[in-house]
Amino acid sequence: MKKVYFGSSEAPSGGNEPFWKPWGFGGWLLRLLGFLVLLFILGLLLNLFKSSRHNETAEAEVPEDIIEPDTPDPGRVPLPGDVNFPHDIQNPGRNLPQPGDNNIPPYDDDDITDDEGRQIVGDRLNVILDAADDQTFNKWADEFKALYPGDDYKVVYYDRMTQLLQVQIPQDERDQIMQALPTQITDISFYVFPEGLMGNLGYMPNDLVFNYPETSWYFEPIQAYEAWEITKGSPDVIVAICDSYFDLNHDDLNSDRIVKPYSVVRRTSDVKPASNCDETSFLHGSMVASQALGNMDNQRGTAGIAPGCKFMPISLGHQMTSITVLQGLLYAIYQGASVVNLSVGDIYTDEVRRLSVDEQIELSKIMSLQEQAVWDYVAEMARERNVTIVWAAGNENVFTALDACKRGDATIKVSAVDHNLHKAEFSNFGNIEEYGLQEATISAPGIDIIGAKPYNTYDIGPGTSFAAPIVTGAVALMKSIDPTLSTAEIIEILRETGKPIEGDATIGKLLQIKDALMMVKDNIANFDDIMNDHEKFVGLWRSTTLLEITNNGQSTGKKCRCYYDITSTEGGSSFIYATDTQKDYSTTLSIEWKPSEIVMKEAGNKTNRTDNTYSFVPLTLVCSPDTAHQMKCVATDPNGVSTTIYLRKVTHRQD
């Protein structure tokens, strides 16, 4: 047998032979072909393995032509210039920060401590005032300083637009001072609460492999395509997204639908990312906004659920805490938002996450009660102004109501489902039948949800952060049909039309947008039905147009609904319920039936016998069919000012 050497010391001398010589040329060629065949087989097996893993994990990849479209966006509009907002008092007293120094101070890791199982900034307390003017801010600061004169006690920040204060105190005295302040300062109405840490409720995998069906998988199970046949959203509905930062130059966000952008940290309209923020904060806000409101039919990336509604971007920065979230939410409420998305929430310790469900429920009954009072107060402000708040439930697989801002039915809490429309393993939950608890309102897809990434790119990620804006978009579509819908009514419709989650009732039903829109639409008066049978007009109706309450020509910032209680085919009464006075203002109403229209006349001003705060002028309503045969009423006041309204049949009044 011929010996073959590979560089061994035993090799014969004079080794200048061709490299194939030891095997012969034919033998070398055969071995080369065999090696290539082996490589091909290995490559085939590796590809099959990848395909198997792909199907198992349902990962997805953003296609290249979504990331880099061939043609420029023809609909791009110039962004508004940066605008400063008047947050400082013109002449602040010596116990308030002076202009230039009045900024939310950053916190360090050393400032963070545990409080009832969650993280807070230990040396801060927040204060929310009630209807405060400049004098009240100074008065509160002076009284606080008189109570606590040392250098370690001071007001470090205030905001006259959202009526919030932040005080710095020694960490070991935090709880004592928080409990004492409401009993020490009694001539000013306020709430005091800790500065809780809040984070984005979404996480971004680094390696994603997608194809087109997986990129758009979630639109079909929530009936988005059918919903868009009904409405793509009204520009009269403003949706606020309170989140980290936004790239308003992105093709899926840049449009003339952007209104009143605001940064709570900069206190200007500049909402672009800060240079020192982390990657998740950098992209989180843009992704959430595009999922709720992203542009449609622009040959770019993806589309939001409500692409026809207005977009109010509110940047909370990357150090999200109780005060920054409240700043953003209150700004949205005061500036006319109809719906507010908040994909943020409390951060918990490992000890809390390891508690049993029973223990978490019990903890939620005693945890963060001061903050719960504040969130309840703000939710009531939102209710009075007909603003619907949508929260992401959270991603720690814990009881949703551990978070003080996510308790009760005043707001909507959104859990996440996976590709199989089952509860996503990370999603927080809240519906516990044996306790009679319903703290999870509704669910939406929260896996592989595509959204706008800064610098005109896209990303896909999981989280209730991305389930919430889907629901926010759906709520905006509902309010596009009937802007008077209250949060309570919206929750009722979402729950009634939702699809049960197979195998898990601890989260809300799966969102069904088309069915929800149809329920809203079907309750609006049909002209043909009423003309064919006048008795169908008997009952309680509500105008789908909100009225703004003014006092001596000045807006009160509050809105109301007009009701028509039709007691017979000849008439009834018309009344308005004012939420601030909690009184009805009413007058009698007559009905005249004509061949092609219905005329309703209010007899006089709508007044209250015991309260003269308001006197609403009488209206004449001329009702006729629109193109969809819904009853369109033109309401005209004595000065000839008209507005178009629709009437919705209701079973009871929403105050």
XYZ file of C-alpha atoms in Angstrom:
655
model
C 0.000 0.000 0.000
C 1.294 3.432 -0.925
C 2.053 5.686 2.038
C 0.647 9.246 2.041
C 2.375 11.998 4.045
C 0.886 15.315 5.283
C 3.883 17.432 6.244
C 5.308 14.730 8.534
C 9.051 14.451 9.198
C 8.781 11.082 7.547
C 7.951 12.531 4.161
C 10.441 11.775 1.358
C 12.878 14.502 0.487
C 12.527 16.629 -2.676
C 8.777 17.350 -2.008
C 8.062 19.629 -5.022
C 5.303 17.351 -6.357
C 1.853 18.736 -7.347
C -0.621 18.846 -4.408
C -2.731 16.135 -6.038
C 0.171 13.799 -6.724
C -0.246 11.506 -3.628
C -3.753 10.459 -4.776
C -3.336 10.739 -8.485
C -5.250 13.388 -10.386
C -8.380 11.265 -10.737
C -8.382 10.399 -7.040
C -8.013 14.048 -6.067
C -10.882 15.107 -8.356
C -13.134 12.404 -6.947
C -12.391 13.528 -3.407
C -13.111 17.174 -4.311
C -16.498 16.265 -5.805
C -17.322 14.240 -2.719
C -16.447 17.176 -0.477
C -18.703 19.519 -2.496
C -21.599 17.049 -2.315
C -21.141 16.848 1.466
C -21.247 20.652 1.749
C -24.455 20.728 -0.309
C -26.119 18.121 1.930
C -25.065 19.986 5.084
C -26.449 23.232 3.671
C -29.751 21.553 2.804
C -30.069 20.071 6.300
C -29.258 23.437 7.889
C -31.932 25.143 5.778
C -34.507 22.515 6.779
C -33.579 23.040 10.425
C -34.044 26.792 10.062
C -37.437 26.275 8.405
C -38.509 24.006 11.229
C -37.421 26.565 13.834
C -39.122 29.316 11.836
C -42.467 27.524 11.893
C -42.093 26.648 15.554
C -41.321 30.139 16.842
C -43.273 32.109 14.206
C -40.482 34.679 13.944
C -40.643 37.237 11.181
C -38.445 39.599 9.192
C -39.137 43.039 7.813
C -38.901 42.739 3.997
C -36.240 44.872 2.350
C -38.681 46.847 0.210
C -40.553 47.905 3.355
C -37.309 49.216 4.856
C -36.085 50.911 1.655
C -38.968 51.854 -0.682
C -38.065 52.704 -4.272
C -39.959 55.980 -4.501
C -40.033 59.046 -2.234
C -43.134 59.724 -0.172
C -45.279 62.233 -2.130
C -47.337 63.176 0.931
C -44.537 64.509 3.147
C -45.362 67.777 4.901
C -43.022 70.188 6.694
C -42.957 69.811 10.456
C -44.072 72.732 12.631
C -41.339 74.779 14.250
C -40.391 74.186 17.871
C -42.790 75.925 20.274
C -42.150 76.810 23.908
C -44.958 76.379 26.432
C -45.583 78.799 29.327
C -44.967 76.627 32.378
C -43.290 79.128 34.686
C -45.079 81.616 36.906
C -44.212 85.152 35.929
C -43.165 86.148 39.454
C -42.498 82.959 41.428
C -41.934 83.371 45.133
C -38.668 82.534 46.842
C -39.845 79.000 47.643
C -40.457 78.039 44.012
C -37.699 77.382 41.452
C -36.886 80.421 39.347
C -37.350 80.354 35.552
C -34.394 78.576 34.028
C -34.028 76.313 37.078
C -37.581 74.940 36.921
C -36.961 71.499 35.383
C -37.732 67.955 36.516
C -34.461 66.928 38.189
C -32.943 63.628 37.001
C -32.564 60.778 39.468
C -29.564 58.537 40.135
C -29.516 54.813 40.840
C -28.801 55.641 44.493
C -32.148 57.470 44.672
C -34.155 54.358 43.712
C -35.721 52.300 46.486
C -38.372 49.606 46.915
C -41.837 50.611 48.096
C -44.466 47.917 48.595
C -42.653 45.734 46.092
C -42.128 48.300 43.331
C -39.462 50.857 42.514
C -39.759 54.556 43.368
C -37.483 57.601 43.601
C -37.053 57.665 47.379
C -36.305 61.347 48.001
C -39.215 62.825 46.021
C -42.914 63.426 46.537
C -45.354 64.676 43.911
C -48.294 67.008 44.489
C -51.272 67.570 42.198
C -53.241 70.737 42.886
C -56.917 71.272 42.153
C -57.808 74.339 40.038
C -54.722 76.272 41.137
C -53.734 79.748 39.973
C -50.273 81.317 40.276
C -51.008 82.583 43.775
C -51.955 79.061 44.906
C -48.611 77.648 43.730
C -46.728 80.257 45.741
C -49.003 79.800 48.751
C -48.535 76.006 48.789
C -44.740 76.346 48.452
C -44.617 78.927 51.259
C -46.704 76.768 53.611
C -44.589 73.704 52.823
C -41.389 75.621 53.562
C -42.805 76.983 56.803
C -43.522 73.414 57.893
C -40.162 72.071 56.734
C -37.606 74.909 56.794
C -34.397 72.901 56.394
C -32.278 72.844 53.228
C -33.205 69.193 52.629
C -36.857 70.171 52.048
C -37.709 72.159 48.949
C -39.938 72.435 45.893
C -37.680 71.374 43.021
C -40.184 71.616 40.171
C -43.647 72.911 39.323
C -45.786 73.158 36.187
C -48.634 75.645 36.029
C -50.069 74.041 32.844
C -50.702 70.673 34.482
C -50.867 71.912 38.109
C -48.171 69.584 39.429
C -45.395 70.115 41.959
C -42.448 67.981 42.996
C -40.723 68.307 46.364
C -37.436 66.878 47.559
C -37.322 65.479 51.088
C -35.010 63.156 53.074
C -35.625 59.600 51.957
C -36.115 58.247 55.472
C -38.909 60.797 56.110
C -40.816 60.221 52.882
C -43.715 58.168 54.240
C -44.131 60.321 57.341
C -44.276 63.559 55.319
C -46.596 62.047 52.702
C -49.098 61.095 55.397
C -48.763 64.378 57.296
C -48.988 66.980 54.507
C -52.770 66.715 53.849
C -53.410 67.369 57.553
C -50.852 70.197 57.739
C -51.881 72.177 54.642
C -55.659 72.287 54.840
C -56.567 75.503 53.022
C -55.488 74.201 49.583
C -56.971 71.177 47.807
C -54.263 68.725 46.693
C -53.087 65.109 46.540
C -49.593 63.943 47.507
C -48.035 60.703 46.273
C -44.640 59.033 45.659
C -42.552 59.330 42.485
C -42.894 55.822 41.031
C -40.630 54.526 38.280
C -42.436 53.614 35.076
C -40.963 51.855 32.061
C -41.974 51.061 28.492
C -44.078 47.917 28.430
C -42.429 46.460 25.373
C -39.223 44.581 24.610
C -37.343 44.448 21.349
C -35.701 41.181 20.208
C -32.424 41.731 18.385
C -32.741 39.000 15.747
C -36.013 38.819 13.799
C -36.867 36.775 10.705
C -40.183 37.582 9.043
C -42.082 37.205 5.842
C -45.062 39.173 4.560
C -47.973 37.091 5.970
C -46.351 37.112 9.394
C -45.740 40.857 9.178
C -49.448 41.555 8.786
C -50.848 38.519 10.615
C -52.684 40.428 13.339
C -54.958 42.603 11.186
C -57.294 39.770 10.153
C -58.227 38.264 13.555
C -59.264 41.699 14.879
C -61.424 42.479 11.780
C -59.315 45.466 10.741
C -59.924 45.040 7.019
C -63.693 44.979 7.487
C -63.523 47.899 9.921
C -61.761 50.097 7.359
C -64.708 49.573 5.054
C -66.813 51.390 7.680
C -64.360 54.159 8.656
C -60.659 54.913 8.671
C -61.140 57.564 11.331
C -62.325 61.145 11.567
C -59.962 64.147 11.720
C -62.229 65.489 14.464
C -60.925 62.761 16.786
C -57.533 63.529 18.375
C -55.471 60.589 19.639
C -52.656 61.377 22.069
C -49.745 58.950 22.322
C -47.845 59.496 25.588
C -44.548 57.695 25.154
C -40.769 58.043 25.016
C -39.856 59.877 21.793
C -41.109 60.189 18.209
C -39.489 60.490 14.797
C -42.059 62.752 13.143
C -40.027 62.717 9.928
C -40.794 59.028 9.452
C -42.861 58.284 6.327
C -45.514 56.533 8.427
C -45.844 59.410 10.933
C -45.148 62.579 8.967
C -48.456 64.191 7.965
C -50.678 67.202 8.450
C -52.589 65.160 11.048
C -49.995 66.008 13.737
C -51.358 68.478 16.303
C -49.873 70.083 19.435
C -46.702 67.962 19.863
C -45.227 68.328 23.325
C -42.203 67.182 25.347
C -42.751 67.107 29.113
C -38.978 67.145 29.721
C -38.008 69.920 27.309
C -41.343 71.719 27.739
C -41.359 72.493 24.050
C -42.867 70.871 20.961
C -39.590 69.042 20.234
C -40.375 65.320 20.674
C -37.360 63.799 18.931
C -35.076 61.456 20.906
C -32.456 62.717 23.330
C -28.854 61.860 22.540
C -28.379 59.811 25.710
C -31.504 57.615 25.581
C -31.339 53.841 25.230
C -32.316 51.999 22.052
C -35.703 50.811 23.329
C -36.775 54.333 24.329
C -35.396 55.581 21.042
C -37.841 53.539 18.990
C -40.693 52.720 21.388
C -42.796 55.853 20.908
C -42.539 55.836 17.116
C -43.581 52.182 16.957
C -46.571 52.666 19.270
C -47.750 55.770 17.390
C -47.553 54.100 13.982
C -49.489 51.058 15.212
C -52.369 53.263 16.332
C -52.256 56.028 13.699
C -49.649 55.285 11.012
C -50.270 56.652 7.527
C -52.227 54.477 5.073
C -52.070 54.219 1.258
C -48.663 55.946 1.026
C -46.808 52.877 -0.304
C -44.790 52.686 2.914
C -44.234 50.104 5.658
C -47.381 49.481 7.635
C -50.652 51.227 8.549
C -52.217 52.250 11.818
C -55.663 51.162 12.922
C -57.022 54.747 12.787
C -55.065 56.455 9.981
C -57.651 59.206 9.512
C -57.563 60.603 13.063
C -55.415 63.447 14.353
C -52.162 62.560 16.165
C -50.978 64.362 19.320
C -47.409 63.139 20.108
C -46.426 63.649 23.759
C -42.842 62.751 24.672
C -42.260 61.557 28.242
C -38.492 61.172 27.803
C -36.570 58.034 28.776
C -36.682 58.440 32.578
C -40.400 57.761 32.956
C -41.835 58.305 36.423
C -45.196 59.128 37.967
C -44.823 62.855 37.381
C -43.742 62.624 33.738
C -46.606 60.257 32.908
C -49.068 62.530 34.720
C -47.617 65.543 32.893
C -48.265 63.870 29.556
C -51.730 62.618 30.461
C -52.901 65.946 31.882
C -51.528 67.807 28.859
C -53.530 65.481 26.600
C -56.699 65.998 28.652
C -56.335 69.784 28.767
C -55.419 70.079 25.068
C -58.477 68.317 23.670
C -57.490 64.689 23.088
C -60.354 62.217 22.608
C -58.285 59.088 23.300
C -54.952 58.726 25.141
C -52.594 55.742 24.780
C -50.226 54.953 27.667
C -47.946 51.965 27.003
C -46.182 52.407 30.351
C -46.515 51.032 33.842
C -45.000 50.193 37.211
C -41.820 48.127 37.560
C -41.927 45.325 40.156
C -39.351 43.436 42.168
C -38.703 39.695 41.771
C -40.384 39.115 45.130
C -43.677 40.527 43.855
C -43.495 38.579 40.603
C -43.023 35.342 42.571
C -46.143 35.891 44.710
C -49.173 33.683 44.091
C -52.181 35.233 42.346
C -54.083 35.298 45.652
C -51.192 37.125 47.320
C -50.958 39.622 44.447
C -54.677 40.369 44.721
C -54.382 40.973 48.454
C -51.319 43.181 47.925
C -53.213 45.253 45.339
C -55.785 46.155 48.020
C -53.192 47.889 50.208
C -50.506 48.919 47.719
C -50.049 52.525 46.470
C -53.367 53.791 47.810
C -52.256 57.443 47.708
C -51.436 57.119 44.043
C -54.675 55.294 43.358
C -56.538 58.341 44.680
C -54.569 60.555 42.277
C -55.206 58.305 39.278
C -58.895 58.116 40.204
C -58.971 61.908 40.371
C -57.363 62.249 36.939
C -59.657 59.576 35.487
C -62.633 61.597 36.743
C -61.198 64.683 35.019
C -60.951 62.627 31.816
C -64.531 61.387 32.217
C -65.861 64.926 32.605
C -64.121 65.890 29.359
C -65.067 62.647 27.579
C -61.442 61.501 27.214
C -60.841 57.733 27.039
C -57.582 56.439 28.538
C -56.059 53.196 27.218
C -53.298 51.460 29.217
C -51.023 48.571 28.279
C -51.656 45.943 30.967
C -47.972 45.072 31.416
C -45.502 42.329 30.541
C -44.642 40.602 33.828
C -47.417 37.972 33.946
C -48.793 39.474 37.157
C -52.145 40.827 38.352
C -52.792 44.050 36.430
C -54.289 45.947 39.381
C -51.001 45.842 41.291
C -50.432 49.016 39.285
C -52.412 51.826 40.950
C -53.173 53.520 37.619
C -54.847 50.366 36.292
C -57.602 49.727 38.806
C -61.336 49.851 38.236
C -63.400 50.470 35.107
C -62.582 54.140 34.568
C -59.913 53.268 31.970
C -59.254 50.503 29.436
C -56.516 47.949 30.191
C -55.180 45.883 27.291
C -53.645 42.406 27.576
C -51.805 40.603 24.767
C -52.468 37.422 22.781
C -50.025 35.406 20.677
C -50.202 33.993 17.121
C -52.604 31.296 18.315
C -54.861 33.940 19.893
C -54.077 32.583 23.341
C -52.817 34.665 26.251
C -49.225 35.730 25.577
C -47.068 34.154 28.272
C -45.698 37.529 29.387
C -49.014 39.404 29.486
C -50.454 40.705 32.736
C -53.970 39.547 33.572
C -56.843 40.715 35.747
C -60.082 38.743 35.421
C -60.389 36.365 38.381
C -63.849 34.798 38.432
C -63.750 33.445 41.987
C -63.072 36.960 43.309
C -65.498 38.678 40.950
C -62.644 40.762 39.517
C -62.555 42.228 35.996
C -59.343 44.239 35.865
C -58.451 43.226 32.277
C -60.744 45.001 29.802
C -59.869 43.682 26.366
C -57.058 41.867 24.517
C -55.279 42.416 21.220
C -52.372 40.784 19.384
C -49.038 41.495 21.062
C -46.514 39.280 19.240
C -44.594 40.269 16.084
C -46.313 43.647 15.724
C -44.630 45.835 13.106
C -44.119 49.550 13.636
C -42.164 52.597 12.545
C -38.578 52.679 13.747
C -36.666 55.995 13.737
C -34.759 57.019 10.605
C -37.427 55.688 8.246
C -36.958 52.030 9.116
C -39.235 49.444 10.740
C -39.052 46.876 13.494
C -41.205 44.113 14.920
C -41.655 43.357 18.578
C -43.833 41.783 21.265
C -45.452 43.326 24.308
C -48.689 44.739 25.638
C -47.119 48.051 24.598
C -48.037 47.109 21.044
C -51.403 45.535 21.869
C -52.595 48.775 23.512
C -52.261 51.062 20.445
C -54.286 48.573 18.393
C -57.140 49.031 20.881
C -56.494 52.789 21.014
C -56.957 52.923 17.241
C -60.169 50.912 17.520
C -61.539 53.281 20.193
C -60.683 56.224 17.921
C -62.684 54.594 15.098
C -65.644 54.119 17.460
C -65.473 57.775 18.493
C -65.231 58.748 14.820
C -68.784 57.425 14.421
C -70.063 58.674 17.783
C -67.751 61.117 19.595
C -70.093 61.222 22.586
C -69.336 57.624 23.552
C -68.232 57.492 27.163
C -65.459 55.195 28.363
C -68.051 53.106 30.200
C -70.072 52.673 26.996
C -66.952 51.829 24.997
C -65.935 49.174 27.527
C -69.424 47.684 27.404
C -69.329 47.487 23.596
C -65.806 46.038 23.492
C -66.722 43.337 25.985
C -70.014 42.515 24.288
C -68.493 42.213 20.800
C -65.141 40.676 21.805
C -64.216 37.067 21.039
C -63.536 34.817 24.069
C -59.910 33.764 24.559
C -59.660 30.008 24.272
C -58.495 28.323 27.461
C -57.881 31.478 29.518
C -60.495 33.827 30.947
C -58.016 35.842 33.037
C -57.595 38.396 30.222
C -60.224 40.310 28.295
C -61.847 39.051 25.117
C -60.104 39.495 21.756
C -60.873 42.828 20.084
C -63.324 42.628 17.167
C -63.276 46.082 15.572
C -65.889 45.646 12.858
C -68.454 44.204 15.265
C -67.830 47.054 17.706
C -68.245 49.672 14.970
C -71.445 48.046 13.749
C -72.897 48.131 17.256
C -72.099 51.854 17.471
C -73.473 52.488 14.000
C -76.686 50.458 14.478
C -77.747 52.571 17.455
C -77.803 55.782 15.389
C -81.301 56.820 14.299
C -82.372 55.528 10.868
C -84.546 58.095 9.106
C -86.479 55.620 6.951
C -87.386 53.407 9.913
C -88.674 56.357 11.938
C -90.645 57.857 9.037
C -92.293 54.492 8.346
C -93.221 54.046 12.010
C -93.338 57.225 14.081
C -93.586 55.203 17.296
C -89.958 54.125 16.780
C -88.962 57.689 17.636
C -90.349 57.348 21.156
C -87.548 56.827 23.687
C -84.336 58.422 24.928
C -81.902 59.789 22.332
C -78.520 61.457 22.675
C -76.748 63.794 20.308
C -73.541 62.343 18.887
C -72.013 65.820 18.988
C -70.445 67.044 22.214
C -71.221 70.592 23.290
C -68.585 72.743 24.953
C -69.861 74.534 28.038
C -69.065 78.237 28.178
C -69.607 80.627 31.064
C -69.947 84.328 30.229
C -68.341 83.595 26.886
C -65.347 81.798 28.438
C -64.761 78.110 27.893
C -64.916 75.993 31.045
C -62.900 73.236 29.358
C -65.799 70.823 29.931
C -68.135 69.188 27.463
C -71.665 67.900 27.767
C -74.186 65.790 25.884
C -77.643 66.866 24.771
C -80.495 64.393 25.356
C -83.943 64.199 23.795
C -86.547 62.319 25.793
C -89.305 61.669 23.240
C -92.369 60.671 25.263
C -94.850 60.665 22.340
C -94.876 61.239 18.587
C -95.817 64.869 19.323
C -92.839 65.757 21.519
C -91.176 65.465 24.874
C -88.282 67.272 26.519
C -84.763 68.338 25.686
C -82.136 68.568 28.394
C -78.427 68.959 29.045
C -76.609 67.507 32.040
C -73.667 69.665 33.191
C -70.995 67.594 34.935
C -69.575 70.500 36.954
C -72.883 71.527 38.567
C -74.370 68.006 38.344
C -77.673 69.538 37.289
C -80.128 69.082 34.409
C -81.026 72.109 32.267
C -84.191 71.372 30.294
C -87.061 72.654 28.203
C -90.069 71.171 26.397
C -89.811 69.930 22.826
C -92.383 69.732 20.005
C -92.203 67.532 16.877
C -93.606 68.357 13.432
C -93.731 65.556 10.855
C -93.267 66.638 7.220
C -93.163 64.470 4.065
C -89.363 64.463 3.818
C -88.151 65.834 7.153
C -88.759 65.963 10.897
C -88.672 69.327 12.677
C -88.056 69.497 16.429
C -88.367 72.825 18.263
C -87.254 73.626 21.802
C -89.752 75.902 23.545
C -87.169 78.130 25.271
C -83.843 78.289 27.050
C -82.774 75.095 28.787
C -82.655 76.032 32.488
C -82.692 74.539 35.983
C -85.223 75.686 38.593
C -82.742 75.750 41.472
C -79.502 76.616 39.674
C -78.836 79.557 37.375
C -75.219 78.733 36.513
C -76.161 78.041 32.906
C -78.956 78.905 30.503
C -78.628 77.075 27.202
C -80.235 78.789 24.194
C -83.103 76.995 22.377
C -82.403 75.066 19.191
C -84.457 74.108 16.171
C -83.523 70.744 14.635
C -84.408 69.878 11.038
C -83.787 66.162 10.413
C -83.492 64.433 7.035
C -81.771 61.308 5.659
C -78.082 61.286 4.745
C -76.631 59.080 1.995
C -76.624 56.081 4.382
C -80.251 56.796 5.425
C -79.151 57.791 8.920
C -81.079 60.703 10.408
C -78.979 63.853 10.015
C -80.207 66.816 12.058
C -79.147 70.413 11.471
C -79.441 72.250 14.811
C -79.733 76.050 14.547
C -79.651 78.576 17.407
C -81.446 81.975 17.474
C -78.384 83.680 15.983
C -78.462 81.408 12.947
C -75.415 79.386 13.972
C -75.854 75.767 12.873
C -74.210 72.452 13.576
C -74.948 68.970 12.221
C -75.695 66.231 14.709
C -76.874 62.628 14.701
C -79.038 60.998 17.351
C -78.169 57.750 19.092
C -80.731 55.590 20.899
C -79.715 54.956 24.509
C -81.331 53.039 27.339
C -80.057 55.338 30.075
C -78.217 58.597 30.515
C -74.439 58.796 30.957
C -73.688 61.712 33.290
